[in-house]
Amino acid sequence: MRVTLTAIKADIGSIGGHIRPSASLLKEVERSLQPHLGKDFIDFRLSYTGDDIAILMTHTHGTDSSLIHQIAWDAFKAAAEVAKKEGLYGAGQDLLKDAFSGNIRGLGPGIAEMEFEERKSEPFLLFAADKTDPGAFNLPLYLAFCDPMYCSGLLLSPNMFKGFKFEIMDVAYTEGDKVIALTAPEELYDIAALLRDPERYVIKAVYSRTTGEIAAVASTTRLHNIAGKYVGKDDPILLVRVQGNFPATGEILEPYALVPYVGGFMRGSHQGPLMPVKRNSSVSFFDGPPIVSCTAYCVKDGKLSEEADAFDHPFWDHVREIASKKAIELRRQGFYGNAMLPYGELEYGGIVERLKALEGKFEVRH
Ligand code: F6R
Ligand code: MG
Ligand code: MG
């Protein structure tokens, strides 16, 4: 059967700062979705990563369905009202527009959707990250889909010998979706040249070159493009199909052991290591570090299996230790140099005013 996976994620308010949503927020999202179950969509799951709530839905309406988007939008709106009543911090933060007009893209929440013909067994992964931006998935996806040092399937499995096609988006462009398609391995260096700059170029989707099937899709929302200014990080979400013509689950997971430094962390304005965490984890140290969760599912006739928490394993405890060490090490240099993001990526305009005021006090000596 043809099924669509829709993952939508938003920060609509959280407890004690930017830590995690309250149980009543999650309950309200669930209450709002429940009447549509078995009617408008086949199945759904809820989870949170830091202060963001993720809704995963399965249905047959295809991508960009206004019905499905509206259901998610209404659920977030209803829960944002609860957040306001509870006095939670940043209530309704990611819901940047008042009215829904057919598509949730451009309204604030991050969205990743894919439609495909279900395989006999259809395993897939849902990644959700907090205190970072969509470029955080660039390196893990590149390594898993392009590099035989990480993905042994590129050497061992004839299903993958042809490699993969990448769609990469220039997220600085605001007039539409500015996208380039590049193929690995032939255009590997071009792909790397773009992905090198994760704040500007972001992987939007990956396709098998053997079958043309979609392999992965990530959210590419940049809130500051919508709001005209920085209003929060664009904490991203990612769907990846695994096994068969795609990398194995473990090949997709392996690059996360690198804990690469990504943009985000405190006030969305720093660099921090991307720590793989268990589902429903909060943030802490310096409002971070940036975190990523991964839930594994199978889908059959649109019904979701129970979930397996891919980073809930002793191996990842060790990686989390490494991430903590890397976080502490970089935090030792505070505001200095690479510890903070470049000017254009700071979530706050305050420093611009400060520097403007100082500019007038400079004197030029000859
Ligand atoms: C991401 C996140 C941060 C905040 C940032 C601004 O989940 O929560 O990127 O958007 O720390 O916070 P406020 O608005 O509290 O200054
Ligand atoms: Mg937040
Ligand atoms: Mg967040």
CSV table of N, CA, C and O in Angstrom, one decimal, residues 43-151:
chain,number,residue,atom,x,y,z
A,43,ASP,N,-2.5,6.2,12.0
A,43,ASP,CA,-1.9,6.0,13.2
A,43,ASP,C,-1.1,7.2,13.6
A,43,ASP,O,-0.8,8.1,12.8
A,44,PHE,N,-0.7,7.4,14.9
A,44,PHE,CA,0.1,8.5,15.3
A,44,PHE,C,0.9,8.1,16.5
A,44,PHE,O,0.5,7.2,17.3
A,45,ARG,N,2.0,8.9,16.8
A,45,ARG,CA,2.8,8.8,18.0
A,45,ARG,C,3.2,10.2,18.4
A,45,ARG,O,3.4,11.0,17.5
A,46,LEU,N,3.4,10.3,19.7
A,46,LEU,CA,3.9,11.6,20.2
A,46,LEU,C,5.2,11.4,21.0
A,46,LEU,O,5.3,10.4,21.6
A,47,SER,N,6.0,12.4,20.9
A,47,SER,CA,7.2,12.3,21.8
A,47,SER,C,7.7,13.7,21.9
A,47,SER,O,7.3,14.7,21.3
A,48,TYR,N,8.7,13.9,22.8
A,48,TYR,CA,9.4,15.2,22.9
A,48,TYR,C,10.9,15.1,23.0
A,48,TYR,O,11.4,14.0,23.4
A,49,THR,N,11.5,16.1,22.5
A,49,THR,CA,13.0,16.1,22.5
A,49,THR,C,13.3,17.5,23.0
A,49,THR,O,13.0,18.5,22.3
A,50,GLY,N,13.9,17.6,24.2
A,50,GLY,CA,14.0,19.0,24.8
A,50,GLY,C,12.7,19.7,24.9
A,50,GLY,O,11.7,19.0,25.3
A,51,ASP,N,12.6,20.9,24.4
A,51,ASP,CA,11.3,21.6,24.6
A,51,ASP,C,10.4,21.5,23.4
A,51,ASP,O,9.4,22.2,23.2
A,52,ASP,N,10.7,20.5,22.4
A,52,ASP,CA,9.9,20.4,21.2
A,52,ASP,C,9.0,19.1,21.3
A,52,ASP,O,9.5,18.1,21.7
A,53,ILE,N,7.8,19.3,20.8
A,53,ILE,CA,6.9,18.1,20.7
A,53,ILE,C,6.9,17.7,19.3
A,53,ILE,O,6.7,18.5,18.4
A,54,ALA,N,7.0,16.4,19.1
A,54,ALA,CA,7.0,15.8,17.7
A,54,ALA,C,5.7,15.0,17.6
A,54,ALA,O,5.4,14.1,18.4
A,55,ILE,N,5.0,15.2,16.5
A,55,ILE,CA,3.8,14.4,16.1
A,55,ILE,C,4.3,13.5,14.9
A,55,ILE,O,4.7,14.1,13.9
A,56,LEU,N,4.1,12.2,15.0
A,56,LEU,CA,4.3,11.4,13.8
A,56,LEU,C,3.0,10.8,13.4
A,56,LEU,O,2.3,10.2,14.2
A,57,MET,N,2.6,11.0,12.1
A,57,MET,CA,1.3,10.5,11.7
A,57,MET,C,1.5,9.6,10.4
A,57,MET,O,2.4,9.9,9.6
A,58,THR,N,0.7,8.6,10.3
A,58,THR,CA,0.7,7.8,9.0
A,58,THR,C,-0.7,7.9,8.4
A,58,THR,O,-1.7,7.9,9.1
A,59,HIS,N,-0.7,8.1,7.1
A,59,HIS,CA,-2.0,8.3,6.4
A,59,HIS,C,-1.8,8.0,4.9
A,59,HIS,O,-0.7,7.6,4.4
A,60,THR,N,-2.9,8.3,4.1
A,60,THR,CA,-2.9,8.1,2.7
A,60,THR,C,-3.2,9.3,1.9
A,60,THR,O,-3.5,9.2,0.7
A,61,HIS,N,-3.0,10.5,2.5
A,61,HIS,CA,-3.3,11.7,1.8
A,61,HIS,C,-2.1,12.3,1.0
A,61,HIS,O,-2.3,13.4,0.5
A,62,GLY,N,-1.0,11.7,1.1
A,62,GLY,CA,0.2,12.2,0.4
A,62,GLY,C,0.8,13.4,1.2
A,62,GLY,O,0.3,13.8,2.2
A,63,THR,N,2.0,13.9,0.6
A,63,THR,CA,2.6,15.0,1.3
A,63,THR,C,1.9,16.3,1.1
A,63,THR,O,1.1,16.4,0.1
A,64,ASP,N,2.1,17.2,1.9
A,64,ASP,CA,1.4,18.6,1.8
A,64,ASP,C,-0.1,18.5,1.8
A,64,ASP,O,-0.7,19.3,1.1
A,65,SER,N,-0.6,17.5,2.5
A,65,SER,CA,-2.1,17.4,2.7
A,65,SER,C,-2.6,18.5,3.6
A,65,SER,O,-2.2,18.6,4.8
A,66,SER,N,-3.5,19.4,3.1
A,66,SER,CA,-4.0,20.5,4.0
A,66,SER,C,-4.7,19.9,5.2
A,66,SER,O,-4.7,20.4,6.3
A,67,LEU,N,-5.4,18.7,5.0
A,67,LEU,CA,-6.2,18.1,6.1
A,67,LEU,C,-5.2,17.7,7.2
A,67,LEU,O,-5.4,18.1,8.4
A,68,ILE,N,-4.1,17.0,6.8
A,68,ILE,CA,-3.2,16.5,7.8
A,68,ILE,C,-2.5,17.7,8.5
A,68,ILE,O,-2.3,17.7,9.7
A,69,HIS,N,-2.1,18.7,7.7
A,69,HIS,CA,-1.4,19.8,8.3
A,69,HIS,C,-2.3,20.6,9.3
A,69,HIS,O,-1.8,21.0,10.3
A,70,GLN,N,-3.5,20.7,8.9
A,70,GLN,CA,-4.5,21.4,9.7
A,70,GLN,C,-4.6,20.7,11.1
A,70,GLN,O,-4.7,21.4,12.1
A,71,ILE,N,-4.7,19.4,11.0
A,71,ILE,CA,-4.9,18.6,12.2
A,71,ILE,C,-3.8,18.9,13.2
A,71,ILE,O,-4.0,19.1,14.4
A,72,ALA,N,-2.5,18.9,12.6
A,72,ALA,CA,-1.4,19.1,13.5
A,72,ALA,C,-1.3,20.5,14.0
A,72,ALA,O,-1.0,20.8,15.2
A,73,TRP,N,-1.6,21.4,13.1
A,73,TRP,CA,-1.6,22.9,13.5
A,73,TRP,C,-2.6,23.1,14.6
A,73,TRP,O,-2.3,23.8,15.6
A,74,ASP,N,-3.8,22.5,14.5
A,74,ASP,CA,-4.9,22.7,15.5
A,74,ASP,C,-4.5,22.1,16.8
A,74,ASP,O,-4.7,22.7,17.9
A,75,ALA,N,-3.8,21.0,16.7
A,75,ALA,CA,-3.3,20.3,18.0
A,75,ALA,C,-2.3,21.2,18.7
A,75,ALA,O,-2.3,21.4,19.9
A,76,PHE,N,-1.3,21.7,17.9
A,76,PHE,CA,-0.3,22.6,18.5
A,76,PHE,C,-1.0,23.9,19.1
A,76,PHE,O,-0.6,24.4,20.1
A,77,LYS,N,-1.9,24.4,18.3
A,77,LYS,CA,-2.6,25.7,18.8
A,77,LYS,C,-3.3,25.4,20.1
A,77,LYS,O,-3.2,26.2,21.0
A,78,ALA,N,-4.1,24.3,20.2
A,78,ALA,CA,-4.8,24.0,21.4
A,78,ALA,C,-3.8,23.8,22.6
A,78,ALA,O,-4.1,24.3,23.7
A,79,ALA,N,-2.7,23.1,22.3
A,79,ALA,CA,-1.8,22.9,23.4
A,79,ALA,C,-1.1,24.2,23.8
A,79,ALA,O,-0.7,24.4,25.0
A,80,ALA,N,-0.9,25.1,22.8
A,80,ALA,CA,-0.3,26.4,23.1
A,80,ALA,C,-1.2,27.2,24.1
A,80,ALA,O,-0.7,27.9,25.0
A,81,GLU,N,-2.5,27.0,24.0
A,81,GLU,CA,-3.4,27.7,24.9
A,81,GLU,C,-3.2,27.1,26.3
A,81,GLU,O,-3.2,27.9,27.3
A,82,VAL,N,-3.0,25.8,26.4
A,82,VAL,CA,-2.7,25.2,27.7
A,82,VAL,C,-1.4,25.7,28.3
A,82,VAL,O,-1.3,26.1,29.4
A,83,ALA,N,-0.4,25.9,27.4
A,83,ALA,CA,0.9,26.4,27.8
A,83,ALA,C,0.7,27.8,28.4
A,83,ALA,O,1.3,28.2,29.4
A,84,LYS,N,-0.1,28.6,27.7
A,84,LYS,CA,-0.4,30.0,28.2
A,84,LYS,C,-1.0,29.9,29.6
A,84,LYS,O,-0.6,30.7,30.5
A,85,LYS,N,-2.0,29.1,29.7
A,85,LYS,CA,-2.7,29.0,31.0
A,85,LYS,C,-1.8,28.5,32.1
A,85,LYS,O,-1.9,29.0,33.2
A,86,GLU,N,-0.9,27.6,31.8
A,86,GLU,CA,0.0,27.1,32.8
A,86,GLU,C,1.2,28.1,33.0
A,86,GLU,O,2.0,27.9,33.9
A,87,GLY,N,1.3,29.1,32.2
A,87,GLY,CA,2.4,30.1,32.4
A,87,GLY,C,3.7,29.5,31.9
A,87,GLY,O,4.7,29.9,32.4
A,88,LEU,N,3.7,28.5,31.0
A,88,LEU,CA,4.9,27.9,30.6
A,88,LEU,C,5.7,28.9,29.8
A,88,LEU,O,5.2,29.8,29.2
A,89,TYR,N,7.0,28.7,29.8
A,89,TYR,CA,7.9,29.6,29.1
A,89,TYR,C,7.8,29.5,27.6
A,89,TYR,O,7.8,28.3,27.1
A,90,GLY,N,7.8,30.6,26.8
A,90,GLY,CA,7.8,30.5,25.4
A,90,GLY,C,6.5,29.9,24.8
A,90,GLY,O,6.5,29.2,23.8
A,91,ALA,N,5.3,30.1,25.5
A,91,ALA,CA,4.1,29.5,25.1
A,91,ALA,C,3.8,29.9,23.6
A,91,ALA,O,3.8,31.1,23.3
A,92,GLY,N,3.6,28.9,22.8
A,92,GLY,CA,3.2,29.2,21.4
A,92,GLY,C,4.4,29.7,20.6
A,92,GLY,O,4.2,30.2,19.4
A,93,GLN,N,5.6,29.5,21.1
A,93,GLN,CA,6.8,30.1,20.5
A,93,GLN,C,7.0,29.9,19.0
A,93,GLN,O,7.3,30.8,18.2
A,94,ASP,N,6.8,28.6,18.5
A,94,ASP,CA,7.0,28.3,17.1
A,94,ASP,C,5.8,28.5,16.2
A,94,ASP,O,5.9,28.3,15.0
A,95,LEU,N,4.7,28.9,16.8
A,95,LEU,CA,3.5,29.1,16.0
A,95,LEU,C,3.5,30.6,15.6
A,95,LEU,O,3.0,31.4,16.2
A,96,LEU,N,4.2,30.9,14.4
A,96,LEU,CA,4.5,32.3,14.1
A,96,LEU,C,3.4,33.0,13.4
A,96,LEU,O,3.4,34.2,13.4
A,97,LYS,N,2.4,32.3,12.9
A,97,LYS,CA,1.3,32.9,12.2
A,97,LYS,C,0.0,32.6,13.0
A,97,LYS,O,-0.1,31.6,13.6
A,98,ASP,N,-1.0,33.5,12.8
A,98,ASP,CA,-2.2,33.3,13.5
A,98,ASP,C,-3.1,32.3,12.8
A,98,ASP,O,-3.8,31.4,13.4
A,99,ALA,N,-3.2,32.4,11.5
A,99,ALA,CA,-4.2,31.7,10.7
A,99,ALA,C,-3.5,30.6,9.9
A,99,ALA,O,-2.4,30.7,9.4
A,100,PHE,N,-4.2,29.4,9.8
A,100,PHE,CA,-3.7,28.4,8.9
A,100,PHE,C,-4.3,28.6,7.5
A,100,PHE,O,-5.5,28.9,7.4
A,101,SER,N,-3.4,28.4,6.5
A,101,SER,CA,-3.9,28.7,5.2
A,101,SER,C,-3.6,27.6,4.2
A,101,SER,O,-3.1,27.8,3.1
A,102,GLY,N,-3.8,26.3,4.7
A,102,GLY,CA,-3.6,25.2,3.8
A,102,GLY,C,-2.4,24.4,3.9
A,102,GLY,O,-2.4,23.2,3.5
A,103,ASN,N,-1.3,25.0,4.5
A,103,ASN,CA,-0.1,24.2,4.6
A,103,ASN,C,0.7,24.7,5.8
A,103,ASN,O,0.8,25.9,6.0
A,104,ILE,N,1.3,23.8,6.6
A,104,ILE,CA,1.9,24.2,7.8
A,104,ILE,C,3.3,24.8,7.5
A,104,ILE,O,3.9,25.4,8.4
A,105,ARG,N,3.9,24.5,6.3
A,105,ARG,CA,5.2,25.1,5.9
A,105,ARG,C,5.1,26.6,5.9
A,105,ARG,O,4.1,27.2,5.5
A,106,GLY,N,6.1,27.2,6.5
A,106,GLY,CA,6.1,28.7,6.5
A,106,GLY,C,5.3,29.2,7.7
A,106,GLY,O,5.2,30.4,7.9
A,107,LEU,N,4.7,28.4,8.6
A,107,LEU,CA,4.0,28.9,9.8
A,107,LEU,C,4.8,28.7,11.0
A,107,LEU,O,4.5,29.3,12.1
A,108,GLY,N,5.9,28.0,11.0
A,108,GLY,CA,6.8,27.9,12.2
A,108,GLY,C,7.2,26.4,12.5
A,108,GLY,O,8.4,26.2,12.5
A,109,PRO,N,6.3,25.5,12.6
A,109,PRO,CA,6.7,24.1,13.0
A,109,PRO,C,7.6,23.5,11.9
A,109,PRO,O,7.5,23.8,10.7
A,110,GLY,N,8.5,22.6,12.3
A,110,GLY,CA,9.4,21.9,11.4
A,110,GLY,C,8.6,20.7,10.9
A,110,GLY,O,7.9,20.1,11.6
A,111,ILE,N,8.8,20.4,9.6
A,111,ILE,CA,8.0,19.3,9.0
A,111,ILE,C,8.9,18.4,8.1
A,111,ILE,O,9.7,19.0,7.3
A,112,ALA,N,8.8,17.1,8.2
A,112,ALA,CA,9.4,16.2,7.3
A,112,ALA,C,8.3,15.2,6.9
A,112,ALA,O,7.7,14.6,7.7
A,113,GLU,N,8.2,15.0,5.6
A,113,GLU,CA,7.1,14.1,5.1
A,113,GLU,C,7.7,13.3,3.9
A,113,GLU,O,8.4,13.8,3.1
A,114,MET,N,7.2,12.0,3.8
A,114,MET,CA,7.6,11.2,2.7
A,114,MET,C,6.4,10.2,2.4
A,114,MET,O,5.7,9.7,3.3
A,115,GLU,N,6.2,10.0,1.0
A,115,GLU,CA,5.2,9.1,0.6
A,115,GLU,C,5.9,8.0,-0.2
A,115,GLU,O,6.8,8.3,-1.0
A,116,PHE,N,5.5,6.7,0.1
A,116,PHE,CA,6.1,5.6,-0.7
A,116,PHE,C,5.2,4.4,-0.6
A,116,PHE,O,4.3,4.3,0.1
A,117,GLU,N,5.6,3.4,-1.5
A,117,GLU,CA,4.9,2.2,-1.5
A,117,GLU,C,5.6,1.3,-0.4
A,117,GLU,O,6.8,1.1,-0.4
A,118,GLU,N,4.8,0.9,0.6
A,118,GLU,CA,5.3,0.1,1.7
A,118,GLU,C,6.0,-1.2,1.1
A,118,GLU,O,5.5,-1.9,0.3
A,119,ARG,N,7.2,-1.4,1.6
A,119,ARG,CA,7.9,-2.7,1.3
A,119,ARG,C,7.3,-3.8,2.2
A,119,ARG,O,6.5,-3.5,3.1
A,120,LYS,N,7.7,-5.1,2.0
A,120,LYS,CA,7.1,-6.2,2.8
A,120,LYS,C,7.3,-5.9,4.3
A,120,LYS,O,6.4,-6.0,5.1
A,121,SER,N,8.5,-5.4,4.6
A,121,SER,CA,8.8,-4.9,5.9
A,121,SER,C,9.3,-3.5,5.7
A,121,SER,O,10.2,-3.3,4.9
A,122,GLU,N,8.8,-2.5,6.4
A,122,GLU,CA,9.1,-1.1,6.2
A,122,GLU,C,9.7,-0.5,7.5
A,122,GLU,O,9.0,0.2,8.2
A,123,PRO,N,11.0,-0.7,7.8
A,123,PRO,CA,11.6,-0.1,8.9
A,123,PRO,C,12.0,1.3,8.6
A,123,PRO,O,12.5,1.6,7.5
A,124,PHE,N,11.8,2.2,9.6
A,124,PHE,CA,12.3,3.6,9.4
A,124,PHE,C,12.6,4.2,10.7
A,124,PHE,O,12.3,3.7,11.8
A,125,LEU,N,13.3,5.3,10.7
A,125,LEU,CA,13.8,6.0,11.9
A,125,LEU,C,13.3,7.5,11.9
A,125,LEU,O,13.2,8.1,10.9
A,126,LEU,N,12.9,7.9,13.1
A,126,LEU,CA,12.5,9.3,13.3
A,126,LEU,C,13.5,10.0,14.2
A,126,LEU,O,13.7,9.6,15.4
A,127,PHE,N,14.3,10.9,13.6
A,127,PHE,CA,15.2,11.7,14.4
A,127,PHE,C,14.6,13.0,14.8
A,127,PHE,O,13.9,13.6,13.9
A,128,ALA,N,14.8,13.5,16.0
A,128,ALA,CA,14.4,14.8,16.4
A,128,ALA,C,15.5,15.5,17.2
A,128,ALA,O,16.0,14.8,18.1
A,129,ALA,N,15.8,16.7,16.9
A,129,ALA,CA,16.9,17.4,17.6
A,129,ALA,C,16.4,18.7,18.2
A,129,ALA,O,15.5,19.3,17.8
A,130,ASP,N,17.1,19.0,19.3
A,130,ASP,CA,16.7,20.3,20.0
A,130,ASP,C,18.0,21.1,20.3
A,130,ASP,O,19.1,20.6,20.4
A,131,LYS,N,17.8,22.4,20.3
A,131,LYS,CA,18.9,23.4,20.5
A,131,LYS,C,20.0,23.3,19.4
A,131,LYS,O,21.2,23.4,19.6
A,132,THR,N,19.5,23.1,18.2
A,132,THR,CA,20.3,23.2,17.0
A,132,THR,C,19.4,23.5,15.8
A,132,THR,O,18.3,23.8,16.0
A,133,ASP,N,20.0,23.4,14.6
A,133,ASP,CA,19.3,23.8,13.4
A,133,ASP,C,19.4,22.6,12.4
A,133,ASP,O,20.1,21.7,12.6
A,134,PRO,N,18.6,22.7,11.3
A,134,PRO,CA,18.5,21.6,10.3
A,134,PRO,C,19.9,21.1,9.8
A,134,PRO,O,20.0,20.0,9.4
A,135,GLY,N,20.9,22.0,9.7
A,135,GLY,CA,22.2,21.6,9.2
A,135,GLY,C,22.9,20.6,10.1
A,135,GLY,O,23.8,19.9,9.7
A,136,ALA,N,22.3,20.4,11.3
A,136,ALA,CA,22.9,19.4,12.2
A,136,ALA,C,22.8,18.0,11.6
A,136,ALA,O,23.6,17.1,12.0
A,137,PHE,N,21.9,17.7,10.7
A,137,PHE,CA,21.9,16.4,10.1
A,137,PHE,C,22.8,16.2,8.9
A,137,PHE,O,22.9,15.2,8.3
A,138,ASN,N,23.4,17.3,8.4
A,138,ASN,CA,24.2,17.3,7.2
A,138,ASN,C,25.3,16.2,7.3
A,138,ASN,O,25.4,15.4,6.4
A,139,LEU,N,26.1,16.3,8.3
A,139,LEU,CA,27.3,15.4,8.4
A,139,LEU,C,26.8,13.9,8.6
A,139,LEU,O,27.3,13.0,7.9
A,140,PRO,N,25.9,13.7,9.6
A,140,PRO,CA,25.5,12.3,9.7
A,140,PRO,C,24.9,11.7,8.5
A,140,PRO,O,25.2,10.5,8.1
A,141,LEU,N,24.1,12.4,7.7
A,141,LEU,CA,23.5,11.9,6.5
A,141,LEU,C,24.6,11.7,5.4
A,141,LEU,O,24.6,10.7,4.7
A,142,TYR,N,25.5,12.7,5.3
A,142,TYR,CA,26.6,12.5,4.3
A,142,TYR,C,27.4,11.3,4.6
A,142,TYR,O,27.6,10.5,3.7
A,143,LEU,N,27.8,11.1,5.8
A,143,LEU,CA,28.6,9.9,6.1
A,143,LEU,C,27.9,8.6,5.9
A,143,LEU,O,28.4,7.6,5.4
A,144,ALA,N,26.6,8.6,6.3
A,144,ALA,CA,25.8,7.3,6.2
A,144,ALA,C,25.5,7.0,4.8
A,144,ALA,O,25.4,5.8,4.4
A,145,PHE,N,25.3,8.0,3.9
A,145,PHE,CA,24.8,7.7,2.5
A,145,PHE,C,26.0,7.8,1.5
A,145,PHE,O,25.7,7.4,0.4
A,146,CYS,N,27.1,8.3,1.9
A,146,CYS,CA,28.2,8.5,0.9
A,146,CYS,C,29.5,7.8,1.2
A,146,CYS,O,30.3,7.6,0.3
A,147,ASP,N,29.7,7.5,2.5
A,147,ASP,CA,31.1,7.1,2.8
A,147,ASP,C,31.1,5.7,3.3
A,147,ASP,O,30.6,5.3,4.3
A,148,PRO,N,31.9,4.8,2.5
A,148,PRO,CA,32.0,3.4,2.9
A,148,PRO,C,32.7,3.2,4.2
A,148,PRO,O,32.7,2.1,4.7
A,149,MET,N,33.4,4.2,4.7
A,149,MET,CA,34.0,4.1,6.0
A,149,MET,C,32.9,4.0,7.1
A,149,MET,O,33.2,3.5,8.2
A,150,TYR,N,31.7,4.5,6.8
A,150,TYR,CA,30.6,4.4,7.7
A,150,TYR,C,29.5,3.5,7.2
A,150,TYR,O,29.0,2.7,8.0
A,151,CYS,N,29.3,3.5,5.9
A,151,CYS,CA,28.2,2.6,5.4
A,151,CYS,C,28.8,1.5,4.6
A,151,CYS,O,29.1,1.6,3.4
